[in-house]
Amino acid sequence: MSANGKGDSTRVVAAGRRKDWTQGIVNTPVWRASTILYDSVADLRASGATDTHHRLFYGRRGTPTQWSLADALTELEPGAEATFLYPSGVAAIAAALLSVVSPGDELLLVDSAYDPSRGIANTLLKRMGITTRFYDPLIGAGIADLIGPATRAILMESPGSLTFEVQDVPAICAAAKARGVVTLLDNTWATPLFFPAIEHGVDLSILACTKYVVGHSDVMLGSVTAAPGHFGKLRDTSFQLGQVASPDDSWLGSRGLRTMAVRLRQHQASALRIAEWLAGRPEVSRVLHPALPSCPGHALFARDFKGASGLFSFVLNGGDDAARAALIDGLDHFGIGFSWGGFESLALPVDPARHRTATRRADAGPIIRLQIGLEDTDDLIADLDAGLARFRAHVS
Ligand SMILES: Cc1ncc(COP(=O)(O)O)c(C=O)c1O
């Protein structure tokens, strides 16, 4: 149950479906536009006000199709003010950061962040005179010691990319608030259904909607949902950057959202079963799934999260890159490719040590990241079982 007393499935089905936008159609249809026509010169002049949210002005400012999805995502985040949509998750991260940092500022960025988030900090922000310090994902309230006079923002991602460390988001947000620092969270893995970010103290909650909102591996989309007081700057910066998610992609996002709760429940059940099965295998030294005690930060997951989605990693017990490739290459039901959150399973060789600068990884063996899709779990387990046999044959 959510804070407003309605269950997750009810909320994702109903959210954002205003009658004046749907006109009786179940899901808000695609309203495509660049030009909006006005009745008169006076009408045109009157429309020039800055607040064009929910009011047709010009295609770049959106139509009911984008507003419907944006409002739905706001409704899913208790305590949120409003949401802005972007043409990808990375575009959302970049716009959110640019809306809070200025030359001379410092950004604190979690060491387990999605690599392109590090890229934004290390190149674009650096060029603008913004410095970045990377911090240990398990730092918790100790973040207070890193906050200096120039610190303006903290970008968290919990659990972290590739290695899934769970952060103490409430403690980090409390330390940040006490010092006037803005907090941003990449909440793509949990979505607001499993981790209501703004309720936990986050100022800007970011989703790569490409993953679970869209859910079908065929659309790029991102969003930032703002806590009260943070939307105005986010919207103005995003308008200045010319950011606009297309009506067609936003419509596909809305269509995906309607089934997100039921899909997430299945991703959760299947991924947990496979993670537990892998944990019992001698070829596996550790499973990095936040719901298992073997994952760093598991106690925080148990305290703060309402569920787990379908993405996790496991560490192989010895072996090398070729043995890992032998396991992955022969899989029947797991595609080899980037991204996740769709209906199909994926397997990816990952090398987190390449991206870390503030922390060292404890595990020695090669790592595989799995996105568990909606196939029958027995088929996925049989496929992985055969993969582990190929790995064994390669190692011995
Ligand atoms: C955790 C995380 N955040 C953000 C993104 C970026 O999303 P997009 O691919 O839509 O730009 C990804 C993509 O893989 C991701 O894994």
mmCIF file of C-alpha atoms and ligand atoms in Angstrom:
data_model
loop_
_atom_site.group_PDB
_atom_site.id
_atom_site.type_symbol
_atom_site.label_atom_id
_atom_site.label_comp_id
_atom_site.label_asym_id
_atom_site.label_seq_id
_atom_site.Cartn_x
_atom_site.Cartn_y
_atom_site.Cartn_z
ATOM 1 C CA MET A 1 0.000 0.000 0.000
ATOM 2 C CA SER A 2 1.157 3.535 -0.699
ATOM 3 C CA ALA A 3 0.991 6.590 1.514
ATOM 4 C CA ASN A 4 -2.349 7.637 -0.007
ATOM 5 C CA GLY A 5 -3.892 4.245 0.793
ATOM 6 C CA LYS A 6 -4.015 2.940 -2.786
ATOM 7 C CA GLY A 7 -2.002 -0.066 -3.975
ATOM 8 C CA ASP A 8 0.782 0.228 -6.559
ATOM 9 C CA SER A 9 -1.163 -1.444 -9.366
ATOM 10 C CA THR A 10 -4.130 0.866 -8.824
ATOM 11 C CA ARG A 11 -1.881 3.914 -8.850
ATOM 12 C CA VAL A 12 -0.037 3.067 -12.083
ATOM 13 C CA VAL A 13 -3.316 2.282 -13.840
ATOM 14 C CA ALA A 14 -5.044 5.532 -12.828
ATOM 15 C CA ALA A 15 -2.203 8.078 -12.699
ATOM 16 C CA GLY A 16 -2.173 10.995 -15.146
ATOM 17 C CA ARG A 17 -5.387 10.100 -16.987
ATOM 18 C CA ARG A 18 -7.204 13.444 -16.992
ATOM 19 C CA LYS A 19 -10.519 13.495 -18.852
ATOM 20 C CA ASP A 20 -9.700 16.704 -20.750
ATOM 21 C CA TRP A 21 -6.583 14.983 -22.148
ATOM 22 C CA THR A 22 -7.968 11.491 -22.778
ATOM 23 C CA GLN A 23 -11.285 12.811 -24.207
ATOM 24 C CA GLY A 24 -12.798 9.446 -23.248
ATOM 25 C CA ILE A 25 -9.982 7.309 -24.691
ATOM 26 C CA VAL A 26 -8.508 5.096 -21.959
ATOM 27 C CA ASN A 27 -4.858 6.205 -22.218
ATOM 28 C CA THR A 28 -4.030 9.806 -23.197
ATOM 29 C CA PRO A 29 -3.471 9.589 -26.985
ATOM 30 C CA VAL A 30 -0.569 11.035 -28.988
ATOM 31 C CA TRP A 31 -0.925 14.794 -29.377
ATOM 32 C CA ARG A 32 1.846 15.727 -31.833
ATOM 33 C CA ALA A 33 2.658 19.395 -32.279
ATOM 34 C CA SER A 34 5.197 22.015 -33.119
ATOM 35 C CA THR A 35 2.950 24.975 -34.025
ATOM 36 C CA ILE A 36 -0.022 25.829 -31.826
ATOM 37 C CA LEU A 37 -2.539 28.162 -33.518
ATOM 38 C CA TYR A 38 -4.048 31.122 -31.645
ATOM 39 C CA ASP A 39 -7.376 32.835 -32.259
ATOM 40 C CA SER A 40 -5.949 36.353 -32.432
ATOM 41 C CA VAL A 41 -2.845 38.479 -31.835
ATOM 42 C CA ALA A 42 -4.163 39.292 -28.384
ATOM 43 C CA ASP A 43 -4.593 35.590 -27.660
ATOM 44 C CA LEU A 44 -1.018 34.890 -28.882
ATOM 45 C CA ARG A 45 0.418 37.652 -26.664
ATOM 46 C CA ALA A 46 -1.531 36.462 -23.624
ATOM 47 C CA SER A 47 -0.047 32.988 -24.000
ATOM 48 C CA GLY A 48 3.562 34.153 -23.642
ATOM 49 C CA ALA A 49 3.680 33.729 -19.870
ATOM 50 C CA THR A 50 6.481 31.552 -18.514
ATOM 51 C CA ASP A 51 4.274 28.934 -16.867
ATOM 52 C CA THR A 52 3.128 26.790 -19.773
ATOM 53 C CA HIS A 53 2.690 23.623 -17.738
ATOM 54 C CA HIS A 54 -0.630 22.068 -18.814
ATOM 55 C CA ARG A 55 -1.244 24.851 -21.357
ATOM 56 C CA LEU A 56 -0.563 24.522 -25.095
ATOM 57 C CA PHE A 57 2.007 27.118 -26.177
ATOM 58 C CA TYR A 58 4.543 25.585 -28.592
ATOM 59 C CA GLY A 59 5.412 21.930 -29.219
ATOM 60 C CA ARG A 60 8.713 22.113 -27.348
ATOM 61 C CA ARG A 61 6.800 22.938 -24.163
ATOM 62 C CA GLY A 62 4.818 19.707 -24.488
ATOM 63 C CA THR A 63 1.287 18.556 -25.148
ATOM 64 C CA PRO A 64 -1.168 16.532 -23.030
ATOM 65 C CA THR A 65 0.705 13.330 -24.005
ATOM 66 C CA GLN A 66 3.880 14.411 -22.203
ATOM 67 C CA TRP A 67 1.987 16.123 -19.346
ATOM 68 C CA SER A 68 -0.001 12.960 -18.720
ATOM 69 C CA LEU A 69 3.125 10.822 -18.207
ATOM 70 C CA ALA A 70 4.905 13.558 -16.239
ATOM 71 C CA ASP A 71 1.915 13.957 -13.908
ATOM 72 C CA ALA A 72 1.601 10.186 -13.512
ATOM 73 C CA LEU A 73 5.238 9.968 -12.384
ATOM 74 C CA THR A 74 4.650 12.851 -9.959
ATOM 75 C CA GLU A 75 1.639 11.029 -8.505
ATOM 76 C CA LEU A 76 3.799 7.952 -7.903
ATOM 77 C CA GLU A 77 6.277 9.949 -5.760
ATOM 78 C CA PRO A 78 4.505 10.989 -2.529
ATOM 79 C CA GLY A 79 5.469 14.557 -1.608
ATOM 80 C CA ALA A 80 6.663 15.517 -5.111
ATOM 81 C CA GLU A 81 5.987 18.876 -6.766
ATOM 82 C CA ALA A 82 6.267 18.027 -10.491
ATOM 83 C CA THR A 83 8.160 16.033 -13.148
ATOM 84 C CA PHE A 84 10.057 16.958 -16.324
ATOM 85 C CA LEU A 85 10.555 14.386 -19.107
ATOM 86 C CA TYR A 86 13.705 13.912 -21.210
ATOM 87 C CA PRO A 87 14.627 11.979 -24.358
ATOM 88 C CA SER A 88 16.862 9.585 -22.350
ATOM 89 C CA GLY A 89 17.952 8.778 -18.828
ATOM 90 C CA VAL A 90 21.352 10.386 -19.419
ATOM 91 C CA ALA A 91 19.667 13.581 -20.642
ATOM 92 C CA ALA A 92 17.673 13.598 -17.371
ATOM 93 C CA ILE A 93 20.838 13.196 -15.262
ATOM 94 C CA ALA A 94 22.666 15.959 -17.172
ATOM 95 C CA ALA A 95 19.758 18.425 -16.958
ATOM 96 C CA ALA A 96 19.202 17.735 -13.248
ATOM 97 C CA LEU A 97 22.891 18.379 -12.505
ATOM 98 C CA LEU A 98 23.007 21.519 -14.663
ATOM 99 C CA SER A 99 19.966 22.870 -12.829
ATOM 100 C CA VAL A 100 21.838 22.872 -9.488
ATOM 101 C CA VAL A 101 25.586 23.380 -10.046
ATOM 102 C CA SER A 102 27.489 26.505 -11.157
ATOM 103 C CA PRO A 103 31.167 27.266 -11.837
ATOM 104 C CA GLY A 104 33.211 26.978 -8.640
ATOM 105 C CA ASP A 105 30.856 24.426 -7.078
ATOM 106 C CA GLU A 106 31.758 20.922 -5.987
ATOM 107 C CA LEU A 107 29.716 17.802 -6.702
ATOM 108 C CA LEU A 108 29.923 14.681 -4.526
ATOM 109 C CA LEU A 109 29.292 11.645 -6.722
ATOM 110 C CA VAL A 110 28.959 8.049 -5.565
ATOM 111 C CA ASP A 111 31.804 5.843 -6.778
ATOM 112 C CA SER A 112 29.338 3.154 -7.942
ATOM 113 C CA ALA A 113 27.484 5.548 -10.273
ATOM 114 C CA TYR A 114 26.450 4.603 -13.811
ATOM 115 C CA ASP A 115 29.549 5.256 -15.895
ATOM 116 C CA PRO A 116 28.018 7.962 -18.157
ATOM 117 C CA SER A 117 27.065 9.895 -14.968
ATOM 118 C CA ARG A 118 30.773 9.883 -14.093
ATOM 119 C CA GLY A 119 31.436 10.984 -17.678
ATOM 120 C CA ILE A 120 29.185 14.050 -17.304
ATOM 121 C CA ALA A 121 31.038 15.042 -14.120
ATOM 122 C CA ASN A 122 34.536 14.326 -15.473
ATOM 123 C CA THR A 123 34.111 16.160 -18.784
ATOM 124 C CA LEU A 124 31.134 18.519 -19.181
ATOM 125 C CA LEU A 125 31.021 19.743 -15.579
ATOM 126 C CA LYS A 126 34.814 19.866 -15.321
ATOM 127 C CA ARG A 127 34.931 22.098 -18.403
ATOM 128 C CA MET A 128 32.487 24.437 -16.643
ATOM 129 C CA GLY A 129 34.751 24.727 -13.588
ATOM 130 C CA ILE A 130 32.782 22.323 -11.398
ATOM 131 C CA THR A 131 34.898 19.826 -9.457
ATOM 132 C CA THR A 132 33.775 16.324 -8.483
ATOM 133 C CA ARG A 133 34.776 14.159 -5.547
ATOM 134 C CA PHE A 134 33.814 10.478 -5.632
ATOM 135 C CA TYR A 135 32.676 8.872 -2.396
ATOM 136 C CA ASP A 136 32.333 5.336 -1.033
ATOM 137 C CA PRO A 137 28.733 4.096 -1.530
ATOM 138 C CA LEU A 138 28.762 2.772 2.047
ATOM 139 C CA ILE A 139 29.745 6.138 3.552
ATOM 140 C CA GLY A 140 26.299 6.830 5.104
ATOM 141 C CA ALA A 141 26.191 9.723 7.587
ATOM 142 C CA GLY A 142 29.986 10.034 7.171
ATOM 143 C CA ILE A 143 29.210 12.091 4.040
ATOM 144 C CA ALA A 144 29.020 15.081 6.439
ATOM 145 C CA ASP A 145 32.837 15.019 6.674
ATOM 146 C CA LEU A 146 33.131 15.469 2.892
ATOM 147 C CA ILE A 147 30.777 18.433 2.656
ATOM 148 C CA GLY A 148 32.819 21.624 2.331
ATOM 149 C CA PRO A 149 31.993 25.278 1.623
ATOM 150 C CA ALA A 150 31.948 24.670 -2.166
ATOM 151 C CA THR A 151 29.825 21.500 -2.044
ATOM 152 C CA ARG A 152 26.572 22.208 -3.846
ATOM 153 C CA ALA A 153 25.104 18.808 -4.745
ATOM 154 C CA ILE A 154 25.322 15.064 -4.059
ATOM 155 C CA LEU A 155 24.419 12.581 -6.794
ATOM 156 C CA MET A 156 23.513 9.157 -5.382
ATOM 157 C CA GLU A 157 22.589 5.937 -7.119
ATOM 158 C CA SER A 158 21.191 3.179 -4.921
ATOM 159 C CA PRO A 159 21.794 0.358 -5.462
ATOM 160 C CA GLY A 160 24.941 1.195 -7.421
ATOM 161 C CA SER A 161 25.513 0.241 -11.036
ATOM 162 C CA LEU A 162 27.170 -3.156 -11.612
ATOM 163 C CA THR A 163 27.961 -3.933 -7.932
ATOM 164 C CA PHE A 164 24.629 -2.992 -6.269
ATOM 165 C CA GLU A 165 25.842 -1.417 -3.012
ATOM 166 C CA VAL A 166 22.807 0.024 -1.183
ATOM 167 C CA GLN A 167 23.336 3.535 0.192
ATOM 168 C CA ASP A 168 21.971 5.115 3.356
ATOM 169 C CA VAL A 169 19.936 7.648 1.373
ATOM 170 C CA PRO A 170 18.040 9.102 4.395
ATOM 171 C CA ALA A 171 21.300 9.698 6.325
ATOM 172 C CA ILE A 172 22.999 11.291 3.304
ATOM 173 C CA CYS A 173 19.964 13.510 2.646
ATOM 174 C CA ALA A 174 19.803 14.592 6.304
ATOM 175 C CA ALA A 175 23.511 15.554 6.294
ATOM 176 C CA ALA A 176 23.048 17.420 3.007
ATOM 177 C CA LYS A 177 19.957 19.318 4.178
ATOM 178 C CA ALA A 178 21.741 20.477 7.323
ATOM 179 C CA ARG A 179 24.364 22.144 5.080
ATOM 180 C CA GLY A 180 22.092 23.440 2.295
ATOM 181 C CA VAL A 181 23.327 20.866 -0.248
ATOM 182 C CA VAL A 182 20.925 19.568 -2.947
ATOM 183 C CA THR A 183 20.490 15.784 -3.229
ATOM 184 C CA LEU A 184 19.881 13.882 -6.463
ATOM 185 C CA LEU A 185 19.204 10.144 -6.727
ATOM 186 C CA ASP A 186 19.269 7.878 -9.769
ATOM 187 C CA ASN A 187 16.290 5.750 -8.675
ATOM 188 C CA THR A 188 15.999 3.723 -11.878
ATOM 189 C CA TRP A 189 16.529 0.300 -10.255
ATOM 190 C CA ALA A 190 13.849 0.601 -7.574
ATOM 191 C CA THR A 191 11.425 3.053 -9.232
ATOM 192 C CA PRO A 192 9.185 5.077 -6.874
ATOM 193 C CA LEU A 193 7.148 1.902 -6.272
ATOM 194 C CA PHE A 194 9.984 0.168 -4.417
ATOM 195 C CA PHE A 195 11.759 3.286 -3.110
ATOM 196 C CA PRO A 196 9.728 6.513 -2.724
ATOM 197 C CA ALA A 197 12.757 8.779 -3.011
ATOM 198 C CA ILE A 198 11.253 12.125 -2.069
ATOM 199 C CA GLU A 199 9.697 10.653 1.086
ATOM 200 C CA HIS A 200 13.229 9.527 1.984
ATOM 201 C CA GLY A 201 14.527 13.113 1.704
ATOM 202 C CA VAL A 202 15.760 13.307 -1.922
ATOM 203 C CA ASP A 203 15.346 16.655 -3.748
ATOM 204 C CA LEU A 204 15.556 15.426 -7.370
ATOM 205 C CA SER A 205 14.588 11.830 -8.168
ATOM 206 C CA ILE A 206 15.836 10.637 -11.556
ATOM 207 C CA LEU A 207 14.558 7.706 -13.638
ATOM 208 C CA ALA A 208 15.882 6.221 -16.842
ATOM 209 C CA CYS A 209 12.297 5.479 -17.963
ATOM 210 C CA THR A 210 13.948 3.536 -20.799
ATOM 211 C CA LYS A 211 14.055 0.664 -18.259
ATOM 212 C CA TYR A 212 10.998 -0.272 -16.169
ATOM 213 C CA VAL A 213 8.569 2.520 -17.130
ATOM 214 C CA VAL A 214 8.801 1.698 -20.844
ATOM 215 C CA GLY A 215 9.448 -1.987 -20.060
ATOM 216 C CA HIS A 216 9.742 -3.237 -23.640
ATOM 217 C CA SER A 217 13.302 -2.309 -24.738
ATOM 218 C CA ASP A 218 12.072 -0.144 -27.596
ATOM 219 C CA VAL A 219 12.050 3.484 -26.374
ATOM 220 C CA MET A 220 14.563 5.921 -24.836
ATOM 221 C CA LEU A 221 13.061 8.169 -22.125
ATOM 222 C CA GLY A 222 14.048 9.842 -18.846
ATOM 223 C CA SER A 223 12.430 11.825 -16.048
ATOM 224 C CA VAL A 224 13.285 13.992 -13.070
ATOM 225 C CA THR A 225 10.714 14.372 -10.293
ATOM 226 C CA ALA A 226 11.317 17.320 -7.975
ATOM 227 C CA ALA A 227 10.568 17.890 -4.306
ATOM 228 C CA PRO A 228 8.758 21.160 -3.479
ATOM 229 C CA GLY A 229 10.955 24.177 -4.228
ATOM 230 C CA HIS A 230 13.179 22.400 -6.765
ATOM 231 C CA PHE A 231 10.988 22.194 -9.861
ATOM 232 C CA GLY A 232 11.183 25.812 -11.060
ATOM 233 C CA LYS A 233 14.945 25.754 -11.657
ATOM 234 C CA LEU A 234 14.803 22.271 -13.154
ATOM 235 C CA ARG A 235 12.063 23.314 -15.610
ATOM 236 C CA ASP A 236 13.792 26.586 -16.583
ATOM 237 C CA THR A 237 17.157 24.855 -17.147
ATOM 238 C CA SER A 238 15.491 22.085 -19.158
ATOM 239 C CA PHE A 239 13.622 24.595 -21.337
ATOM 240 C CA GLN A 240 16.867 26.518 -21.906
ATOM 241 C CA LEU A 241 18.570 23.299 -22.969
ATOM 242 C CA GLY A 242 15.708 22.677 -25.404
ATOM 243 C CA GLN A 243 14.862 19.378 -23.753
ATOM 244 C CA VAL A 244 11.685 17.704 -24.933
ATOM 245 C CA ALA A 245 10.639 14.044 -24.939
ATOM 246 C CA SER A 246 8.666 13.218 -28.086
ATOM 247 C CA PRO A 247 4.880 12.720 -27.782
ATOM 248 C CA ASP A 248 5.142 9.265 -29.395
ATOM 249 C CA ASP A 249 7.809 8.081 -26.953
ATOM 250 C CA SER A 250 5.931 9.619 -24.011
ATOM 251 C CA TRP A 251 2.801 7.785 -25.085
ATOM 252 C CA LEU A 252 4.740 4.502 -25.186
ATOM 253 C CA GLY A 253 6.043 5.401 -21.727
ATOM 254 C CA SER A 254 2.473 5.856 -20.467
ATOM 255 C CA ARG A 255 1.443 2.572 -22.012
ATOM 256 C CA GLY A 256 4.350 0.785 -20.334
ATOM 257 C CA LEU A 257 3.628 2.425 -16.997
ATOM 258 C CA ARG A 258 0.156 0.840 -16.797
ATOM 259 C CA THR A 259 1.721 -2.614 -16.349
ATOM 260 C CA MET A 260 4.821 -1.578 -14.405
ATOM 261 C CA ALA A 261 3.634 -2.778 -10.995
ATOM 262 C CA VAL A 262 2.701 -6.259 -12.199
ATOM 263 C CA ARG A 263 5.878 -6.543 -14.289
ATOM 264 C CA LEU A 264 8.036 -5.463 -11.342
ATOM 265 C CA ARG A 265 6.439 -8.080 -9.108
ATOM 266 C CA GLN A 266 7.344 -10.799 -11.615
ATOM 267 C CA HIS A 267 10.865 -9.414 -12.200
ATOM 268 C CA GLN A 268 11.303 -9.419 -8.417
ATOM 269 C CA ALA A 269 10.110 -13.009 -7.884
ATOM 270 C CA SER A 270 12.073 -14.462 -10.826
ATOM 271 C CA ALA A 271 15.295 -12.562 -10.071
ATOM 272 C CA LEU A 272 15.200 -13.534 -6.395
ATOM 273 C CA ARG A 273 14.712 -17.204 -7.209
ATOM 274 C CA ILE A 274 17.612 -17.151 -9.682
ATOM 275 C CA ALA A 275 19.852 -15.144 -7.320
ATOM 276 C CA GLU A 276 19.241 -17.665 -4.539
ATOM 277 C CA TRP A 277 19.886 -20.563 -6.905
ATOM 278 C CA LEU A 278 23.173 -18.984 -8.031
ATOM 279 C CA ALA A 279 24.191 -18.377 -4.391
ATOM 280 C CA GLY A 280 24.142 -22.156 -3.829
ATOM 281 C CA ARG A 281 26.409 -22.948 -6.788
ATOM 282 C CA PRO A 282 30.117 -23.748 -6.293
ATOM 283 C CA GLU A 283 31.036 -21.828 -9.491
ATOM 284 C CA VAL A 284 29.731 -18.612 -7.891
ATOM 285 C CA SER A 285 31.663 -16.856 -5.116
ATOM 286 C CA ARG A 286 29.159 -14.072 -4.383
ATOM 287 C CA VAL A 287 25.764 -12.840 -5.504
ATOM 288 C CA LEU A 288 25.349 -9.064 -5.550
ATOM 289 C CA HIS A 289 21.579 -8.773 -5.150
ATOM 290 C CA PRO A 290 20.369 -6.180 -2.594
ATOM 291 C CA ALA A 291 17.806 -8.595 -1.108
ATOM 292 C CA LEU A 292 20.538 -11.131 -0.215
ATOM 293 C CA PRO A 293 22.784 -10.678 2.852
ATOM 294 C CA SER A 294 25.852 -11.161 0.585
ATOM 295 C CA CYS A 295 25.231 -7.713 -0.970
ATOM 296 C CA PRO A 296 26.943 -4.672 0.600
ATOM 297 C CA GLY A 297 24.274 -2.488 2.239
ATOM 298 C CA HIS A 298 21.719 -5.335 2.469
ATOM 299 C CA ALA A 299 20.558 -4.131 5.932
ATOM 300 C CA LEU A 300 19.688 -0.732 4.410
ATOM 301 C CA PHE A 301 17.764 -2.469 1.626
ATOM 302 C CA ALA A 302 15.771 -4.388 4.262
ATOM 303 C CA ARG A 303 15.102 -1.154 6.179
ATOM 304 C CA ASP A 304 14.181 1.202 3.305
ATOM 305 C CA PHE A 305 13.003 -0.662 0.194
ATOM 306 C CA LYS A 306 9.559 -2.109 -0.513
ATOM 307 C CA GLY A 307 10.864 -4.540 -3.097
ATOM 308 C CA ALA A 308 13.669 -5.529 -5.469
ATOM 309 C CA SER A 309 13.637 -5.351 -9.244
ATOM 310 C CA GLY A 310 15.151 -7.764 -11.749
ATOM 311 C CA LEU A 311 18.774 -6.646 -12.165
ATOM 312 C CA PHE A 312 21.723 -8.048 -10.198
ATOM 313 C CA SER A 313 25.271 -9.346 -10.604
ATOM 314 C CA PHE A 314 27.183 -12.424 -9.545
ATOM 315 C CA VAL A 315 30.901 -13.031 -9.107
ATOM 316 C CA LEU A 316 32.435 -16.166 -10.614
ATOM 317 C CA ASN A 317 34.625 -18.378 -8.465
ATOM 318 C CA GLY A 318 37.883 -18.008 -10.368
ATOM 319 C CA GLY A 319 38.147 -18.201 -14.132
ATOM 320 C CA ASP A 320 39.057 -15.474 -16.575
ATOM 321 C CA ASP A 321 37.482 -13.372 -19.269
ATOM 322 C CA ALA A 322 37.415 -16.304 -21.719
ATOM 323 C CA ALA A 323 35.692 -18.604 -19.188
ATOM 324 C CA ARG A 324 33.108 -15.897 -18.537
ATOM 325 C CA ALA A 325 32.552 -15.449 -22.281
ATOM 326 C CA ALA A 326 32.079 -19.227 -22.653
ATOM 327 C CA LEU A 327 29.287 -19.072 -20.080
ATOM 328 C CA ILE A 328 27.551 -16.084 -21.691
ATOM 329 C CA ASP A 329 28.031 -16.878 -25.389
ATOM 330 C CA GLY A 330 26.046 -20.127 -25.370
ATOM 331 C CA LEU A 331 22.997 -18.828 -23.467
ATOM 332 C CA ASP A 332 19.709 -19.340 -25.311
ATOM 333 C CA HIS A 333 17.339 -17.088 -23.383
ATOM 334 C CA PHE A 334 19.690 -14.261 -22.357
ATOM 335 C CA GLY A 335 20.563 -11.642 -24.966
ATOM 336 C CA ILE A 336 23.967 -9.959 -24.855
ATOM 337 C CA GLY A 337 23.364 -6.218 -24.807
ATOM 338 C CA PHE A 338 23.213 -2.988 -22.855
ATOM 339 C CA SER A 339 20.256 -1.589 -20.946
ATOM 340 C CA TRP A 340 17.736 -3.544 -18.867
ATOM 341 C CA GLY A 341 14.165 -3.352 -17.541
ATOM 342 C CA GLY A 342 12.543 -4.905 -20.623
ATOM 343 C CA PHE A 343 10.534 -8.132 -20.839
ATOM 344 C CA GLU A 344 13.548 -10.158 -22.032
ATOM 345 C CA SER A 345 16.548 -11.468 -20.103
ATOM 346 C CA LEU A 346 20.053 -10.167 -20.712
ATOM 347 C CA ALA A 347 23.556 -11.175 -19.593
ATOM 348 C CA LEU A 348 26.498 -8.786 -19.638
ATOM 349 C CA PRO A 349 30.173 -9.158 -18.661
ATOM 350 C CA VAL A 350 30.964 -6.194 -16.391
ATOM 351 C CA ASP A 351 34.262 -4.883 -15.040
ATOM 352 C CA PRO A 352 33.451 -2.330 -12.318
ATOM 353 C CA ALA A 353 37.077 -1.889 -11.224
ATOM 354 C CA ARG A 354 37.666 0.041 -14.471
ATOM 355 C CA HIS A 355 35.240 2.751 -13.377
ATOM 356 C CA ARG A 356 36.049 3.125 -9.653
ATOM 357 C CA THR A 357 38.447 5.684 -8.237
ATOM 358 C CA ALA A 358 37.477 6.061 -4.554
ATOM 359 C CA THR A 359 36.905 2.444 -3.533
ATOM 360 C CA ARG A 360 38.373 -0.986 -4.271
ATOM 361 C CA ARG A 361 36.212 -3.975 -5.011
ATOM 362 C CA ALA A 362 36.644 -6.916 -2.641
ATOM 363 C CA ASP A 363 35.896 -9.749 -5.090
ATOM 364 C CA ALA A 364 38.591 -11.154 -7.379
ATOM 365 C CA GLY A 365 36.589 -13.180 -9.943
ATOM 366 C CA PRO A 366 34.938 -11.989 -13.157
ATOM 367 C CA ILE A 367 31.432 -10.536 -12.811
ATOM 368 C CA ILE A 368 28.288 -11.096 -14.860
ATOM 369 C CA ARG A 369 25.267 -8.797 -14.642
ATOM 370 C CA LEU A 370 21.881 -10.392 -15.272
ATOM 371 C CA GLN A 371 18.646 -8.690 -16.222
ATOM 372 C CA ILE A 372 15.945 -11.228 -15.414
ATOM 373 C CA GLY A 373 13.029 -10.900 -17.808
ATOM 374 C CA LEU A 374 9.543 -12.354 -17.876
ATOM 375 C CA GLU A 375 10.397 -15.794 -19.309
ATOM 376 C CA ASP A 376 9.669 -18.933 -17.259
ATOM 377 C CA THR A 377 12.201 -19.077 -14.449
ATOM 378 C CA ASP A 378 12.778 -22.831 -14.910
ATOM 379 C CA ASP A 379 13.947 -22.176 -18.489
ATOM 380 C CA LEU A 380 16.319 -19.428 -17.330
ATOM 381 C CA ILE A 381 17.775 -21.644 -14.597
ATOM 382 C CA ALA A 382 18.318 -24.541 -17.040
ATOM 383 C CA ASP A 383 20.054 -22.101 -19.411
ATOM 384 C CA LEU A 384 22.345 -20.785 -16.647
ATOM 385 C CA ASP A 385 23.014 -24.334 -15.444
ATOM 386 C CA ALA A 386 24.336 -25.228 -18.909
ATOM 387 C CA GLY A 387 26.327 -21.970 -18.912
ATOM 388 C CA LEU A 388 27.974 -22.847 -15.601
ATOM 389 C CA ALA A 389 28.919 -26.269 -17.064
ATOM 390 C CA ARG A 390 30.628 -24.466 -19.984
ATOM 391 C CA PHE A 391 32.409 -22.236 -17.466
ATOM 392 C CA ARG A 392 33.597 -25.303 -15.487
ATOM 393 C CA ALA A 393 34.852 -27.000 -18.648
ATOM 394 C CA HIS A 394 36.819 -23.874 -19.521
ATOM 395 C CA VAL A 395 38.359 -23.474 -16.078
ATOM 396 C CA SER A 396 39.431 -27.113 -15.578
HETATM 397 C C1 LIG B 1 21.358 3.223 -13.551
HETATM 398 C C2 LIG B 1 21.171 3.871 -14.892
HETATM 399 N N1 LIG B 1 20.885 5.168 -14.939
HETATM 400 C C3 LIG B 1 20.727 5.801 -16.106
HETATM 401 C C4 LIG B 1 20.845 5.137 -17.312
HETATM 402 C C5 LIG B 1 20.729 5.899 -18.577
HETATM 403 O O1 LIG B 1 19.515 5.728 -19.195
HETATM 404 P P1 LIG B 1 19.360 5.897 -20.779
HETATM 405 O O2 LIG B 1 19.965 4.674 -21.380
HETATM 406 O O3 LIG B 1 17.899 6.036 -20.980
HETATM 407 O O4 LIG B 1 20.103 7.144 -21.176
HETATM 408 C C6 LIG B 1 21.119 3.770 -17.302
HETATM 409 C C7 LIG B 1 21.225 3.023 -18.584
HETATM 410 O O5 LIG B 1 21.660 1.886 -18.640
HETATM 411 C C8 LIG B 1 21.302 3.120 -16.057
HETATM 412 O O6 LIG B 1 21.627 1.803 -15.990
#
